[in-house]
XYZ file of C-alpha atoms in Angstrom:
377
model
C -234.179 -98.049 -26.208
C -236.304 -100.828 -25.340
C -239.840 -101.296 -23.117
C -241.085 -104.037 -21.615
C -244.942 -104.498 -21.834
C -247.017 -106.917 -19.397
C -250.393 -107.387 -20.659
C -252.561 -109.049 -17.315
C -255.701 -110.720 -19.748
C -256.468 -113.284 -22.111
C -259.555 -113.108 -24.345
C -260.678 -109.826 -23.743
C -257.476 -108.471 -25.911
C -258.423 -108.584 -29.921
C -256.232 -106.190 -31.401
C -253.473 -104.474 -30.091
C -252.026 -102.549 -32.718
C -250.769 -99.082 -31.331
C -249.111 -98.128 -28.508
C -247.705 -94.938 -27.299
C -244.795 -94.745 -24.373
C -242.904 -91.445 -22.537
C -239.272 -92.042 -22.525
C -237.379 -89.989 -19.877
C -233.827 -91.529 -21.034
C -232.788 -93.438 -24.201
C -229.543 -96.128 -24.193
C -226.796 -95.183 -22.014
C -223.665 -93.642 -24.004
C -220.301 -92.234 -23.650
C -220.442 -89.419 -20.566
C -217.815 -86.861 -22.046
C -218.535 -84.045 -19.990
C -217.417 -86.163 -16.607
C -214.792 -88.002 -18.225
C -211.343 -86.516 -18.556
C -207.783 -86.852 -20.563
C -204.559 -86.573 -19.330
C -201.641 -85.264 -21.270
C -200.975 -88.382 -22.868
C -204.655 -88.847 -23.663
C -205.664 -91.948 -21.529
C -209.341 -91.088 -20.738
C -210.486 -91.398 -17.631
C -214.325 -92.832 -18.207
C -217.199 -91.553 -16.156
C -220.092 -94.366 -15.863
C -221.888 -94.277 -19.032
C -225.682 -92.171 -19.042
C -228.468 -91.397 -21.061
C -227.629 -88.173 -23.033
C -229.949 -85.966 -24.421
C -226.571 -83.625 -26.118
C -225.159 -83.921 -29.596
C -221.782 -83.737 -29.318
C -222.188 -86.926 -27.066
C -224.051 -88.581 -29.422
C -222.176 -87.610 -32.713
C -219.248 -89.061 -30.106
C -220.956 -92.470 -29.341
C -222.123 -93.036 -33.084
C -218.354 -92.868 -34.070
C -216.679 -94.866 -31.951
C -218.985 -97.272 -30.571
C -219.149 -100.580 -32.278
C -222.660 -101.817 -30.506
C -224.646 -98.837 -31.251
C -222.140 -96.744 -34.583
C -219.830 -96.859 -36.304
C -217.080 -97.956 -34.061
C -215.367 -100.336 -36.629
C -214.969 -98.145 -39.057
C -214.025 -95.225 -37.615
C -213.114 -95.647 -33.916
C -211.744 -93.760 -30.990
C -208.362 -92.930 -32.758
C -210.127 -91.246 -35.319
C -212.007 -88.526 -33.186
C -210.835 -85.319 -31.302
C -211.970 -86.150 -27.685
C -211.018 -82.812 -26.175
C -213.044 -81.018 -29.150
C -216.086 -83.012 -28.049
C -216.320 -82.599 -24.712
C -215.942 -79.037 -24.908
C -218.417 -79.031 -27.839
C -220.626 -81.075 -25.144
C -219.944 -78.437 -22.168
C -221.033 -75.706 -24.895
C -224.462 -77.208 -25.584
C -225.214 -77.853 -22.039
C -224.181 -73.886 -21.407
C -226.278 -73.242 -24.216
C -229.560 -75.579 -23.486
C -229.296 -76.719 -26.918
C -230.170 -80.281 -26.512
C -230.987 -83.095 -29.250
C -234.521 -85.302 -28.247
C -234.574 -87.319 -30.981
C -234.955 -90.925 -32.229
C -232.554 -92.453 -34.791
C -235.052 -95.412 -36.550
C -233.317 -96.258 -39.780
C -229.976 -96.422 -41.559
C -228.388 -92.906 -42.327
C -225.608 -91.631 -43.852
C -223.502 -90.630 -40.609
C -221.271 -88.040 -41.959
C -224.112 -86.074 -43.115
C -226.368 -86.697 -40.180
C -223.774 -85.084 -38.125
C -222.691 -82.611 -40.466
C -226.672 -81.535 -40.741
C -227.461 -81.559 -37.219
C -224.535 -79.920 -35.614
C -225.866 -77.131 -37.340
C -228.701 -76.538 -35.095
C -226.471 -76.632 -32.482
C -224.348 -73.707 -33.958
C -221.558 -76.155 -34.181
C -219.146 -77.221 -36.996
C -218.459 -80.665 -38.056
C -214.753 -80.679 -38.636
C -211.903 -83.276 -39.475
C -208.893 -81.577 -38.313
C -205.427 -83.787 -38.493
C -207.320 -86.782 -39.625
C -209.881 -86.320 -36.551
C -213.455 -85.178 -36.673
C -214.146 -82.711 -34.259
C -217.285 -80.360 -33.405
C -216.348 -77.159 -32.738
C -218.612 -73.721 -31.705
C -219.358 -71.636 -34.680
C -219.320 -69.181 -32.460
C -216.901 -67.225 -29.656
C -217.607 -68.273 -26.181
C -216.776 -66.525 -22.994
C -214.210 -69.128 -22.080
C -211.788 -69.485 -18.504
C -215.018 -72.468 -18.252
C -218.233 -70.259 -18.886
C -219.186 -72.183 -22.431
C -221.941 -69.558 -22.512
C -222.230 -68.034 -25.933
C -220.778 -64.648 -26.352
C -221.881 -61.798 -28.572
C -219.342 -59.442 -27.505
C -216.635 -61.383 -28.018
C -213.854 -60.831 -30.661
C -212.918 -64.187 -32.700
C -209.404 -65.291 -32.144
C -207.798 -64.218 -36.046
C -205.103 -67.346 -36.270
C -203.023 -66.059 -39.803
C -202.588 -62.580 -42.018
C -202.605 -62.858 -45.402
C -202.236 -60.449 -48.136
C -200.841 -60.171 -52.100
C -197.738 -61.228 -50.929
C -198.238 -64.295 -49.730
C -201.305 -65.751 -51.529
C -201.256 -66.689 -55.317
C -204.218 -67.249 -57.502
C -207.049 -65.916 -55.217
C -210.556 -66.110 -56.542
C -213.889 -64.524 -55.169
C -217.117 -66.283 -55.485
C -220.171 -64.165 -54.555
C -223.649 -65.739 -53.945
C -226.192 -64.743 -56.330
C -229.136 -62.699 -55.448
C -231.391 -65.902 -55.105
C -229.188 -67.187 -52.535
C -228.642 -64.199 -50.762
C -232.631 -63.447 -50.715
C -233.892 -62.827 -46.778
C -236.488 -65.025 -45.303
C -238.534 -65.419 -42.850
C -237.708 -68.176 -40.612
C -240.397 -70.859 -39.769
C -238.875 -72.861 -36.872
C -240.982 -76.204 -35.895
C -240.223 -77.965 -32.438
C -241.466 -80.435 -29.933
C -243.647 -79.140 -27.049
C -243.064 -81.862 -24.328
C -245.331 -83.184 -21.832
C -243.897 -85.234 -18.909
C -246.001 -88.830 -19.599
C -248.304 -87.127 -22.208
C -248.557 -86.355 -25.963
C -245.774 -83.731 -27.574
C -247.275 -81.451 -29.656
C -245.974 -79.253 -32.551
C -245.223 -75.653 -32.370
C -243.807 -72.915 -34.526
C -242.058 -69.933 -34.346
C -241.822 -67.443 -37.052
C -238.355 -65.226 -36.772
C -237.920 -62.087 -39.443
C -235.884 -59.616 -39.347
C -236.529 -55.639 -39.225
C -234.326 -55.100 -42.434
C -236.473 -57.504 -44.097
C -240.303 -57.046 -44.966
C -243.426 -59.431 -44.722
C -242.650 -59.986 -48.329
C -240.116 -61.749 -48.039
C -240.561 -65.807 -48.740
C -240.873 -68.286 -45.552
C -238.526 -70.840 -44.874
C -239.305 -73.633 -42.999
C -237.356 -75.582 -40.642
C -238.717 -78.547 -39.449
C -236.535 -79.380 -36.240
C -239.438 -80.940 -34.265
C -237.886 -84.528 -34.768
C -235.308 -83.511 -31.873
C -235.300 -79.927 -30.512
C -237.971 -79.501 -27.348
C -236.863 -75.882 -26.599
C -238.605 -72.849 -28.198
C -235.247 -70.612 -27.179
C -233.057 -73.174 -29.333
C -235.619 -72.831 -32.384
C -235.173 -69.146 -32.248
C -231.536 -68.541 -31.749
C -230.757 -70.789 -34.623
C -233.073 -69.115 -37.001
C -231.965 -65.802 -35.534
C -228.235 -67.126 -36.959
C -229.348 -68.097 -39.916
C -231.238 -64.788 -40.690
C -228.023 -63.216 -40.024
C -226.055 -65.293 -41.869
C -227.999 -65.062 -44.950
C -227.803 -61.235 -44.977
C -224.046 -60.441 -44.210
C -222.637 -63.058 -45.847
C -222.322 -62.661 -49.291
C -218.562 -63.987 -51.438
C -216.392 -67.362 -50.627
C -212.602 -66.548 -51.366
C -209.747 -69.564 -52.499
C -206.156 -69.034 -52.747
C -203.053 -71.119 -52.693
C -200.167 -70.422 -49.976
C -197.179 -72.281 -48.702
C -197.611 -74.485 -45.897
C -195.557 -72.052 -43.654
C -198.018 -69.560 -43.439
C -201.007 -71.965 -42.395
C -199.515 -74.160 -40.001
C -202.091 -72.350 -36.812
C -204.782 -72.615 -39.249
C -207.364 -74.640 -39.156
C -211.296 -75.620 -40.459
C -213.458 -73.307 -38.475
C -210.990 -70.515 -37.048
C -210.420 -67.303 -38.759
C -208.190 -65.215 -40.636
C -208.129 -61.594 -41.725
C -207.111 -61.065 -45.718
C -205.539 -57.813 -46.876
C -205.371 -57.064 -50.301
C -204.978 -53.982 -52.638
C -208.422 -53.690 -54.646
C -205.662 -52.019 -57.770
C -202.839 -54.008 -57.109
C -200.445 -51.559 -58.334
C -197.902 -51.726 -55.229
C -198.960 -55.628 -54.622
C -195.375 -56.174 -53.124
C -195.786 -53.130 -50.590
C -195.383 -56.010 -47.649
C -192.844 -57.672 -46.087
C -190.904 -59.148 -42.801
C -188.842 -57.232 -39.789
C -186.586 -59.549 -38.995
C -185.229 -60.414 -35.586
C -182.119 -57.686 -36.239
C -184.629 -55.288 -37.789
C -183.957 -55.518 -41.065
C -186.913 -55.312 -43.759
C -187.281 -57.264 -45.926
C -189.673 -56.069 -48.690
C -189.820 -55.828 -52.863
C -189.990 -51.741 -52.361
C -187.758 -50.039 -50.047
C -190.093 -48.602 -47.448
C -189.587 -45.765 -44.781
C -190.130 -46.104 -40.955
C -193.155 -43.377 -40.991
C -194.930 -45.921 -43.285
C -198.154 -47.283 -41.762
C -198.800 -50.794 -41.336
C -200.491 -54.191 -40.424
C -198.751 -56.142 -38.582
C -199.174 -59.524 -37.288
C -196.441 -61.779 -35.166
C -196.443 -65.901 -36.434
C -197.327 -68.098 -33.869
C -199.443 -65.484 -31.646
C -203.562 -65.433 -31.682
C -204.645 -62.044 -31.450
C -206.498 -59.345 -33.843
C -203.781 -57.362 -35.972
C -201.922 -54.412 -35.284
C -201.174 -50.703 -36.253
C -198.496 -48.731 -36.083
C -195.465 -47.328 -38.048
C -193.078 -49.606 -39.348
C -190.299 -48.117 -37.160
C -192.538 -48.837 -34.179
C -193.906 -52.112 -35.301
C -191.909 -55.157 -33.278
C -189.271 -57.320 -34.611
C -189.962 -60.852 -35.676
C -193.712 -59.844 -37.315
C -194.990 -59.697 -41.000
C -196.701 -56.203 -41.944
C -198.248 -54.859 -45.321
C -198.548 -51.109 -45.502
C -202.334 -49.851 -45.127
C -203.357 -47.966 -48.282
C -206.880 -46.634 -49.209
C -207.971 -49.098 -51.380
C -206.960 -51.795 -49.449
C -209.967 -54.524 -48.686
C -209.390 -55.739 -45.191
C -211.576 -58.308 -44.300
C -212.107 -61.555 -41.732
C -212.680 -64.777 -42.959
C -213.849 -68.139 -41.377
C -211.444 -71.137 -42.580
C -214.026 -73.748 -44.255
C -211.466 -75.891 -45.555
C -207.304 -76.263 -46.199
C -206.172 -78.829 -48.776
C -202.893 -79.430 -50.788
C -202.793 -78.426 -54.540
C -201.308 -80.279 -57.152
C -198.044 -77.612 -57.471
C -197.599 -78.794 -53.680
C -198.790 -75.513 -52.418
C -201.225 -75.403 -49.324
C -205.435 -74.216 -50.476
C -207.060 -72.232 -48.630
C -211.040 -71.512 -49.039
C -212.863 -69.595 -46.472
C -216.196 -67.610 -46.364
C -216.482 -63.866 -45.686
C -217.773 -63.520 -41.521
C -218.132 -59.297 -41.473
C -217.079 -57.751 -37.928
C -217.958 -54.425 -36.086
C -215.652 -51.771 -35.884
C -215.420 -53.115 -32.247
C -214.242 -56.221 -33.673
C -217.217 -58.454 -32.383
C -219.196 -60.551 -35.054
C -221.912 -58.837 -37.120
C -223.236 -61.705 -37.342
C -224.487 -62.243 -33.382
C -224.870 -58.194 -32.998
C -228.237 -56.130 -31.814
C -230.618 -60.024 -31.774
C -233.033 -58.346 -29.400
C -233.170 -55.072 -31.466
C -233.441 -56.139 -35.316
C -235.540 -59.329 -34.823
C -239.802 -59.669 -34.630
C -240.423 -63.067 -33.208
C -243.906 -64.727 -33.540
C -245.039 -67.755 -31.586
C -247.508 -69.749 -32.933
């Protein structure tokens, strides 16, 4: 953004070497939020604005030649649906981004960095970055985070159709809990922003634990954003502890995607591996063992979003893959981080454990005004 400056003297001025301006607005950008698509995306462009949310921004740096990256990248080459609902989740959210971009940056990382402190993920999906919520919203248009909500599980997997899974689990230095030191931007309207902090720890840690600093004053002007990120990343710290890879065929994947989620069930033995199969649309099974109708299973139906199912495999509905439940079976939720092809032409999957309630909800966004001390400095 720009400022014009009329100085009314002419030998009383020696030195003028400071000066110090309010900005209400920066440059005027792409206005996703009141522009729309059609079904054979031709957007419909609302006047361009001043924006003070990422997902607009991230948006304008890409595909803007007079201001990003528009040359390189371009329109064709980002999600616009993903980003205006990204945009609509911010504004539900008042998580905003106030900041000043003075020098040349690395834009992939930039975005990657700072859609973090939105609680968004920086995705390319089909050949298209996208930001998406980390997060379940309450949807039917409320963009309004939701802690009670149950994440949408997109695939099952289990022994039988994975091959070569491998567990990674943090080590105790990076799963160490910290105290959260959260620095942001105290505005005043044609005055001087100061500084603040927050400090955020949680009541299953202990004042011994080591301080992390975050130093978001650069951009974020709202104490409530500083502490619901570095209530998150408490959280995340603590639950999250093992990464899982595995190779599938492409079948299986094909309503996956970076940033949904998917449950994994799998024998901790893996003496009856094969104890999983298909019900075909006649009803037959199809399995390694031959299995009884009283049997208990997981099932799941392809092409359907939706949290698995139990039942007996007489019961359970044609058309739907099932593995029998057994008591050392580990059946846990994952959140998709990335899905590449291997060399042997199957389809790799590698995805980072996301613990739920027995309610299904996240752990992760569970009992924030219960198990948190926040500090305001």
């Amino acid at each position: 953004a720009y400022a014009g400056l009329v100085v009314n003297s002419s030998k009383e001025w020696t030195n003028f070497s400071q000066l110090s301006a309010y900005f209400k607005q920066g440059i005027k950008i792409y206005d996703l939020i009141n522009s729309s698509i059609n079904n054979n995306d031709v957007i419909t462009w609302a006047p361009d604005a001043a924006s003070n949310l990422f997902p607009e921004i991230a948006y304008s740096l890409l595909t803007s030649s007079r201001i990003g990256a528009g040359e390189l990248v371009g329109a064709i080459s980002v999600d616009f649906r993903s980003m205006k609902d990204a945009a609509k989740f911010c504004q539900a959210n008042n998580f905003f981004w106030d900041g000043v971009i003075s020098s040349k940056l690395n834009l992939r990382d930039f975005i990657f960095e700072n859609a973090s402190y939105c609680l968004l993920d920086f995705t390319i999906i089909g050949g298209k970055f996208s930001l998406k919520p980390t997060v379940p919203i309450k949807g039917n248009g409320n963009f309004e985070i939701d802690k009670n909500g149950k994440p949408d599980i997109k695939c099952l997997f289990t022994d039988g159709n994975i091959n070569d899974l491998q567990v990674a689990f943090l080590s105790p230095e990076e799963r160490q809990l910290f105290r959260a030191v959260v620095l942001f931007r105290h505005e005043t309207v044609n005055g001087f922003p100061e500084t603040k902090s927050v400090l955020v720890q949680s009541t299953y840690g202990s004042v011994a634990d080591p301080i992390e600093t975050f130093d978001l004053s650069g951009f974020c002007t709202s104490e409530d954003q500083a502490i619901t990120f570095a209530k998150y990343a408490i959280n995340l710290r603590r639950l999250s502890d093992h990464g899982i890879t595995f190779k599938t065929a492409p079948q299986y994947v094909q309503y996956l995607s970076p940033g949904n989620y998917f449950r994994l069930v799998s024998e901790v033995t893996h003496t009856n591996r094969f104890r999983n199969g298909a019900k075909l649309e006649d009803g037959t099974i199809v399995s390694k063992d031959d299995l009884t109708g009283s049997e208990e299973v997981l099932y799941w139906k392809p092409g359907t979003e939706g949290n698995i199912q139990t039942s007996t495999l007489a019961q359970a509905p044609i058309g739907v893959l099932f593995t029998v439940k057994d008591t050392t079976t580990e059946n846990k939720v994952y959140k998709c981080e990335t899905i590449s092809y291997g060399e042997d032409g199957l389809i790799e999957v590698a995805g980072s454990y996301t613990p739920i309630e027995t309610n299904g909800t996240l752990s992760v966004l569970q009992n924030w005004d219960v198990h948190f001390d926040v500090k305001e400095n």
